[in-house]
Each structure stands twice: as C-alpha cells, then as structure tokens.
Amino acid sequence: MNRIAPAGRVLAVAAAASLALTACGGGGGDTAAQESAAPASSAASSAPAAKGDGTLTLGTVLPQTGSLAFLGPPEFAGVDLAVKEINEAGGVLGKPINVVHTDSGDTSTNIASQSVDKLIAQNADAIIGAASSSVSESIIDKITGAGIVQFSPANTSDKFTTIKDDGLYFRTAPPDKLQGRVLGDVIAADGNDTIGILAMQDSYGSGLADQVTATAEEAGASVVERVDYDPKAADFSADVAKIKAKNPKAIVLIGFEEGAKVIQELVKQGLTADKHKWYMVDGNMSNTNYVKMPKGTMKGVKGTIPGAEAPDAFREKLKEINKDLDDYTYAAESYDAANLIALAAEAAKDDSGRSIASKLPEVSKDGEKCKSFKECVDLLKAGKDIDYDGVSGPVEFDDNGDPQVATIGVYQYGDDNKYPSKALEYRTGKIAG
C-alpha cells in the first residue's frame, strides 16, 4: 500500500539540537542461502583480523514471528533491495553476496540463539539484527565472540553505547535518548501538564520512559503515574486502572505488539484517544496491529519513529521486492546497514568480520559524499575515501558504533487507524556522546 500524507501540511522541520547523550525497539523466510536476493572503537581496529574466504556472507536475524513481527517485512525488504543492487553492481570483492535470512522471534523463545548458531555454521561475516533491543542483548556475546559483525537497523536501547562488543556492534537506529527527548517535547508542546506512562518492563521500555519523563518534566509537565508492565501478561486491566485513577491529560504507550491489548483495555476503561491524548513510539507504531479496531480508535494519536523521510522512489523499489508491503519502518535503516557492510568489506579488501568492523566508521564519514553502493564502490576503486549518506540519514558512526546524527519523525494516526508514510514533522539532532 502506498500511503499518502494527510491533507494538512507536512512540515519538514530540522530542529537541529546538539544533544549531549551518552548513548529499539526493540520479509524473507527462514530459507537456505540466497544469492542476489563496551566501547566499540578500538578493539576491532587493533586486533589482527583473520582473512575472510572472499565471499561476503550476510545473515539476518529479524522478526518473522513474535512481538515485533510487523517490523519484519520492511526490514527484510530493505536488506534484499540493497543486496539486489549490490549484486547488480558486481557484488563485493568481485563476487555476489551470499544471503541467509533467519527469524529472531522474541525474548519468549530461543529462536534468535538458534538462528545465530545456523548463521555461524554458514560462515556469516556480518549479521543484520535483531530488531528488539532485548533480543540483541541476548545474542550479542555469541555473535561478537565469533568475530562476526552485529549490525542492528532498529536497536535503540541506550545500553548498546557502552555494551561489551569487542568493537563489532553497530546500528543505524539512534539511541533512545534522542527519541525520548523528541516525544517528551511533543507531549509538552501539545499542552499536556499531566502524563501517565504505560511502559513495557525491559531496557527499551524503561529507557524511553525515563527520557520522556525527564524531558516533559523539564518543560513543566508532571508524570502523575508510571506503570512498568509485563509484556507477556494475559491481562492489563490492573495496569490501566492505575493510570485511570490519576486521570492524566496524556497517556504514553511504550511497548511492542502487546500494545494492541493495552489499547483495548484503555478503551474498555473509558480512557479513549478523544478524551486523553495518546502517544506512542517506534516499537508499537504499526499500520497492521490496529486496523481491525473500530474506525477512529486511533484517530489523532501521535508517535515517533527514528529515521529521515524515505523518498517515494525508495518505497516503490521496496514494493518491487515485496508487493504486499504496507509498513516501511526501519526499511531504510536495514538497507543502509547492508550497503555499509558491503562498502566496508570493499574498503578493507576483505570480507572477515573484524576487517569489516575496522572500516565501517571510515566509509560512513570524512570522505567524498556518495549515496548508492555503485557510486560509492566506484569511488573506492578509484582510490578515494568515501562518506556514504544513506536513505535513513547521514549515519556517521562514532567510536561506539552509534550514528552521530539522527532524525526522528513525528506521525499521527487517521480515522482508518493507520498513520501516513510522511511525518507531521522531522527533527534532526546531533548526538554527542
């Protein structure tokens, strides 16, 4: 589905804020290999790298099942589009990329760990995933311990800025402190002086809730109730009742797919979006989870998603990969991750994980600007330094593998319980850390 912006103005706001931050959310089938289709800085660059086998094997551990399954199709499509273009341009080191797609599931299963075992056995050099921050935490030691690059298109937990990763972890999604700050600003700017927060109980939910609280309170609002809930709970009535007792003007929902059940309980207890302003985040912003709810249930609800505005041409290319695609969240970040990994291998003239990690910061900044794999790889072959600027933004990795500059979009749901592909506004911030 091609979504069209609402009739109102689409604001392209670049509110460049220098944010002193120390650091989310949290397609292809689980098939055989497919062709064509701690501080992170010093360890990878200083350790001697074992040479690769000459063929870049790219694995994915992305959600086909579980609480973030709705994010899987756009992420797989982003990776597959990049691989298609890379292989059409001659591949990496003169050979087509070898791709293996696997499922990440969620933290209620051991699927992600089993997927990583499969990818290690198939000699993966880099793994894109997971989407969930908690899932990535559960597999990062296994991936980086094997000398493989882990590159998430969607992890936003602040923990990854300082997590022990041997210099092998990177992400195109920005840390939650930026998203939390933007959402807190939006809530306060909408005139809400009392706020209730329902946040899933994990590093993603708690981190975002903390930052939203800090930002909103700096602006003069008050968080009158915060409930950190168990996302696996069968019933959320008691959690919602705590919010209802404080009658806040705004209700912030921070979670994943279980957010649909939380919303049903909010409606049941009379805390509807036309009486209280609801706000959401990337983990529960979906165009599939709420469409079966009564028309207008989500009308007016605002939410934030990291990432710059994706061009229409990019969305059309994604639809060629997956004609049923109706959500584009983290597609650009996944596309950029695959391109950056491929360019780093070319720059290193080697496909091993450590060689790739040593060149990822280099190909993301301080060189000649380029915006596609072919354009960039031609510059590399001409002996020039490159600065890949992606669809998701300029990227530019810092020493921790975090993007130094990021954009957050603010979206609003319509009467059809969907949000448009273009945001109400985009806020770009420099992340200093």
XYZ file of C-alpha atoms in Angstrom:
433
model
C 0.000 0.000 0.000
C 1.307 3.459 -0.850
C 0.321 5.769 1.946
C -0.419 9.403 1.258
C 0.193 12.247 3.668
C -2.873 13.800 5.319
C -4.454 16.862 3.774
C -2.808 19.104 6.347
C 0.647 20.499 5.896
C 3.621 18.177 6.039
C 6.262 20.078 7.918
C 9.888 19.420 7.145
C 11.332 20.656 10.385
C 15.021 20.321 11.008
C 15.296 21.305 14.635
C 18.996 20.703 14.931
C 19.715 20.262 18.587
C 23.119 19.437 19.958
C 22.145 16.824 22.491
C 24.697 15.618 24.999
C 23.751 11.975 25.012
C 25.624 9.006 26.355
C 24.148 6.746 24.172
C 14.553 -0.173 19.776
C 12.838 -1.332 19.747
C 13.373 -3.016 20.122
C 10.109 -10.367 4.507
C 12.280 -13.157 3.809
C 11.642 -16.638 5.031
C 13.933 -18.791 7.120
C 15.407 -20.244 3.982
C 18.717 -21.609 2.796
C 21.308 -19.203 1.456
C 20.018 -16.897 -1.242
C 22.123 -15.096 -3.804
C 21.092 -11.687 -5.105
C 18.175 -11.505 -3.216
C 31.708 -1.917 25.911
C 33.171 0.694 23.800
C 33.091 -0.322 20.199
C 36.004 1.628 18.843
C 39.471 0.261 19.335
C 39.071 -3.488 19.699
C 38.150 -4.263 16.116
C 40.737 -1.946 14.633
C 43.642 -3.069 16.831
C 43.098 -6.841 16.851
C 44.647 -8.758 13.953
C 41.914 -9.862 11.582
C 41.692 -13.332 10.154
C 41.222 -13.169 6.405
C 37.796 -13.938 5.011
C 37.058 -16.560 2.371
C 36.499 -13.995 -0.386
C 32.699 -14.226 -0.388
C 30.713 -11.834 1.812
C 28.065 -13.866 3.623
C 25.393 -11.649 5.089
C 22.989 -13.116 7.633
C 19.842 -11.611 9.089
C 18.215 -12.260 12.458
C 14.993 -10.290 12.026
C 11.407 -10.842 13.232
C 9.268 -13.250 11.253
C 7.430 -14.199 14.450
C 6.967 -12.686 17.894
C 6.030 -9.290 19.290
C 7.802 -7.310 16.546
C 6.766 -9.478 13.596
C 5.160 -6.451 11.926
C 8.638 -4.931 11.548
C 9.992 -7.954 9.701
C 8.643 -7.325 6.180
C 10.095 -3.807 5.759
C 13.423 -4.834 7.290
C 13.802 -7.911 5.088
C 12.765 -5.845 2.060
C 15.390 -3.214 2.862
C 18.146 -5.830 3.078
C 17.005 -7.629 -0.081
C 16.805 -4.390 -2.076
C 20.353 -3.472 -1.064
C 21.666 -6.951 -1.913
C 19.927 -6.852 -5.297
C 21.548 -3.517 -6.158
C 24.960 -4.565 -4.810
C 24.984 -7.755 -6.853
C 23.780 -5.912 -9.957
C 26.768 -3.596 -9.478
C 29.181 -6.549 -9.485
C 28.918 -7.739 -5.912
C 31.568 -7.391 -3.214
C 35.201 -8.221 -3.944
C 34.082 -9.363 -7.374
C 31.562 -11.938 -6.107
C 27.800 -11.862 -5.375
C 26.801 -11.522 -1.729
C 25.588 -14.735 -0.136
C 22.463 -14.100 1.997
C 20.869 -16.225 4.710
C 17.615 -14.997 6.288
C 16.578 -16.254 9.724
C 13.958 -15.452 12.353
C 14.672 -13.578 15.581
C 11.414 -14.404 17.350
C 11.312 -12.508 20.646
C 12.568 -12.951 24.198
C 9.861 -15.508 24.995
C 11.653 -18.044 22.770
C 15.152 -19.293 21.974
C 14.676 -18.726 18.250
C 17.275 -15.953 17.922
C 20.026 -18.017 19.520
C 19.240 -20.960 17.245
C 19.313 -18.625 14.236
C 22.731 -17.304 15.220
C 24.043 -20.870 15.515
C 22.802 -21.525 11.985
C 24.487 -18.383 10.641
C 27.776 -19.143 12.372
C 27.699 -22.612 10.821
C 27.193 -21.000 7.403
C 30.224 -18.727 7.891
C 28.360 -15.432 8.171
C 30.689 -12.430 8.172
C 28.059 -9.942 9.362
C 24.586 -10.303 10.825
C 21.865 -7.675 10.472
C 19.598 -7.782 13.529
C 17.947 -8.104 15.823
C 15.120 -5.570 15.792
C 14.363 -5.894 19.503
C 16.997 -4.452 21.821
C 16.374 -7.220 24.364
C 16.820 -9.918 21.721
C 20.074 -8.306 20.567
C 21.317 -8.251 24.150
C 20.641 -11.985 24.390
C 22.733 -12.862 21.323
C 25.453 -10.204 21.154
C 28.038 -12.270 23.059
C 27.544 -15.254 20.736
C 27.825 -13.114 17.580
C 30.743 -10.885 18.504
C 32.505 -13.742 20.283
C 32.612 -15.497 16.909
C 34.280 -12.454 15.329
C 31.143 -11.532 13.389
C 29.821 -8.000 12.950
C 26.400 -7.444 14.517
C 24.565 -4.556 12.869
C 21.072 -3.652 14.039
C 18.740 -1.452 11.996
C 16.358 -0.950 14.924
C 18.038 -1.279 18.350
C 17.566 1.959 20.259
C 18.352 0.956 23.851
C 20.985 3.231 25.373
C 22.764 0.143 26.756
C 24.408 -0.577 23.413
C 26.534 2.557 23.583
C 28.735 1.003 26.249
C 27.983 -2.712 25.927
C 30.940 -5.104 25.704
C 31.102 -5.934 21.988
C 34.791 -6.178 21.049
C 34.244 -3.350 18.572
C 31.874 -5.425 16.442
C 28.443 -3.908 17.147
C 26.926 -1.088 15.048
C 23.465 0.348 14.485
C 21.732 2.741 12.115
C 18.942 3.491 14.620
C 19.741 6.249 17.131
C 19.864 5.736 20.912
C 16.553 6.197 22.738
C 17.609 9.380 24.490
C 17.002 11.250 21.232
C 13.601 9.675 20.520
C 12.568 10.115 24.152
C 13.542 13.745 24.109
C 11.610 14.449 20.908
C 8.496 12.667 22.200
C 8.698 14.467 25.538
C 8.942 17.804 23.713
C 5.912 16.948 21.559
C 3.813 15.949 24.571
C 4.637 19.142 26.446
C 4.144 21.333 23.346
C 0.640 19.872 22.953
C -0.284 21.429 26.298
C -0.293 18.327 28.475
C 0.645 19.161 32.051
C -0.223 15.733 33.491
C 1.070 12.496 31.970
C 0.563 8.795 32.565
C 3.077 6.278 31.191
C 2.497 2.599 30.419
C 5.877 1.084 29.528
C 6.946 -2.499 28.901
C 9.364 -3.748 31.518
C 12.712 -4.090 29.753
C 15.693 -1.931 28.801
C 13.843 -0.450 25.813
C 10.668 0.451 27.684
C 12.383 1.706 30.813
C 14.960 3.753 28.918
C 12.371 5.532 26.795
C 10.083 6.120 29.766
C 12.952 7.660 31.725
C 13.836 10.083 28.926
C 10.230 11.061 28.163
C 9.751 11.774 31.869
C 12.907 13.867 32.160
C 12.133 15.943 29.067
C 8.454 16.509 29.865
C 9.221 17.500 33.458
C 11.889 19.943 32.264
C 9.119 21.569 30.219
C 6.888 21.898 33.274
C 4.676 18.814 32.921
C 4.248 16.193 35.618
C 4.230 12.399 35.267
C 1.429 11.551 37.685
C 1.625 7.783 37.192
C 4.068 5.391 35.579
C 3.382 1.675 35.237
C 6.124 -0.679 34.016
C 4.164 -3.740 32.913
C 4.971 -7.327 31.997
C 4.519 -7.529 28.193
C 3.691 -11.235 28.486
C 0.778 -10.612 30.881
C -2.568 -12.065 29.868
C -4.446 -9.059 31.216
C -3.621 -5.356 31.572
C -6.715 -4.210 33.468
C -4.896 -3.534 36.754
C -2.120 -1.600 34.964
C -4.604 0.599 33.120
C -6.661 1.111 36.296
C -3.621 2.739 37.945
C -3.445 5.250 35.104
C -7.209 5.849 35.217
C -7.052 6.670 38.928
C -4.765 9.656 38.179
C -6.781 10.887 35.140
C -3.822 12.313 33.158
C -4.312 14.521 30.116
C -1.768 12.480 28.143
C -1.090 8.739 28.101
C 2.218 7.440 26.740
C 2.312 3.850 25.475
C 5.782 2.298 25.203
C 5.865 -1.305 24.053
C 5.598 -3.754 21.186
C 2.749 -5.802 19.702
C 1.066 -6.272 23.088
C 0.210 -2.568 22.831
C -2.966 -3.579 20.976
C -4.200 -5.336 24.122
C -3.264 -2.326 26.248
C -5.237 -0.077 23.902
C -8.275 -2.337 24.085
C -8.139 -2.074 27.866
C -7.789 1.722 27.718
C -10.931 1.885 25.595
C -12.746 -0.527 27.898
C -11.996 1.659 30.919
C -13.053 4.853 29.123
C -9.584 6.298 28.536
C -10.170 6.782 24.802
C -7.994 8.861 22.495
C -10.701 11.505 22.085
C -10.704 12.141 25.854
C -6.995 11.685 26.589
C -4.128 12.301 24.212
C -2.267 9.107 23.404
C 1.394 8.994 22.371
C 3.342 6.013 21.049
C 6.863 5.014 19.981
C 8.572 3.052 17.218
C 8.003 -0.316 18.897
C 4.211 -0.046 18.727
C 3.697 2.315 15.786
C 2.100 -0.055 13.279
C -0.205 0.029 10.267
C -1.319 -3.560 10.789
C -1.919 -4.018 14.525
C -4.906 -1.695 14.899
C -6.746 -1.832 11.572
C -9.386 -4.260 12.864
C -10.302 -1.964 15.730
C -13.423 0.243 15.398
C -12.925 3.104 12.977
C -11.419 6.139 14.670
C -9.982 4.297 17.682
C -6.523 5.645 16.889
C -7.552 8.978 15.375
C -5.260 11.783 16.495
C -2.750 9.510 18.237
C 0.822 10.714 17.750
C 4.003 8.671 17.757
C 7.702 8.855 16.980
C 9.802 6.711 14.643
C 13.548 7.199 14.080
C 14.610 7.858 10.501
C 14.541 10.564 7.866
C 11.763 10.800 5.282
C 12.210 7.986 2.766
C 11.847 9.133 -0.863
C 8.850 7.866 -2.818
C 11.212 6.191 -5.291
C 12.724 4.132 -2.470
C 9.284 2.973 -1.337
C 8.436 1.959 -4.892
C 11.617 -0.130 -5.104
C 10.697 -1.815 -1.826
C 7.276 -2.665 -3.258
C 9.046 -4.411 -6.129
C 10.762 -6.602 -3.545
C 7.580 -7.202 -1.539
C 4.355 -6.142 -3.257
C 2.368 -6.648 -0.039
C 4.480 -4.196 1.957
C 2.286 -1.778 3.908
C 4.754 -0.550 6.543
C 8.174 0.975 5.907
C 9.505 1.265 9.449
C 13.251 0.560 9.577
C 13.380 -0.426 5.899
C 15.810 2.421 5.186
C 17.967 1.551 8.201
C 18.143 -2.088 7.056
C 19.018 -1.033 3.501
C 21.770 1.257 4.765
C 23.141 -1.444 7.064
C 23.617 -3.851 4.159
C 25.218 -1.188 1.977
C 27.601 -0.054 4.713
C 28.706 -3.616 5.455
C 29.374 -4.221 1.754
C 31.288 -0.956 1.358
C 33.372 -1.665 4.474
C 34.356 -5.065 3.039
C 35.349 -3.387 -0.221
C 37.359 -0.735 1.642
C 39.121 -3.426 3.682
C 39.591 -5.639 0.599
C 38.477 -8.458 2.898
C 35.155 -9.925 3.991
C 36.031 -11.043 7.533
C 34.015 -9.573 10.403
C 36.911 -7.748 12.028
C 38.053 -6.237 8.736
C 34.525 -5.006 8.061
C 34.219 -3.519 11.564
C 37.536 -1.693 11.195
C 36.283 0.110 8.073
C 32.634 0.847 8.976
C 33.383 4.216 10.663
C 35.684 5.178 7.795
C 33.164 4.627 4.980
C 30.450 6.499 6.904
C 32.184 9.889 7.194
C 35.034 12.227 6.259
C 35.251 11.378 2.577
C 33.647 12.148 -0.763
C 29.858 12.072 -0.461
C 28.028 9.252 -2.218
C 24.517 7.830 -1.894
C 24.451 4.385 -3.504
C 26.594 1.285 -3.389
C 27.611 1.626 -7.040
C 28.526 5.304 -6.719
C 30.479 4.643 -3.530
C 32.266 1.491 -4.675
C 33.378 3.221 -7.885
C 34.998 5.918 -5.742
C 36.689 3.294 -3.568
C 38.070 1.537 -6.635
C 39.407 4.899 -7.788
C 41.376 5.127 -4.545
C 39.188 7.753 -2.866
C 37.829 7.943 0.668
C 34.046 7.882 0.828
C 31.257 9.201 3.035
C 28.107 7.126 2.487
C 24.956 9.128 3.151
C 22.054 6.717 3.329
C 18.309 6.778 2.872
C 17.877 6.794 6.669
C 20.216 9.762 7.093
C 23.943 10.608 7.088
C 24.751 7.761 9.579
C 28.348 8.778 10.547
C 29.388 6.301 13.247
C 31.048 7.421 16.444
C 33.566 5.328 18.372
C 30.740 3.303 19.956
C 29.116 2.271 16.676
C 26.250 4.731 17.180
C 25.143 7.203 14.494
C 26.308 10.714 15.426
C 23.394 12.458 13.705
C 19.826 11.154 13.589
C 16.331 12.194 12.582
C 13.088 11.430 14.411
C 9.740 11.619 12.597
C 6.520 12.557 14.405
C 3.479 10.781 12.916
C -0.273 10.984 13.538
C -2.948 8.324 13.057
C -6.016 8.963 10.958
C -9.602 7.738 11.121
C -8.565 4.464 9.419
C -6.296 3.543 12.372
C -3.214 3.971 10.198
C -0.536 6.652 10.057
C 0.779 8.160 6.792
C 4.187 7.445 5.328
C 5.224 11.080 5.712
C 5.548 12.593 9.162
C 3.940 15.727 10.560
C 7.490 16.894 11.173
C 11.072 15.635 11.270
C 13.503 16.656 13.962
C 17.213 16.156 13.373
C 19.640 16.128 16.275
C 23.377 15.704 16.636
C 24.180 13.040 19.162
C 27.285 13.849 21.174
C 28.481 11.111 23.452
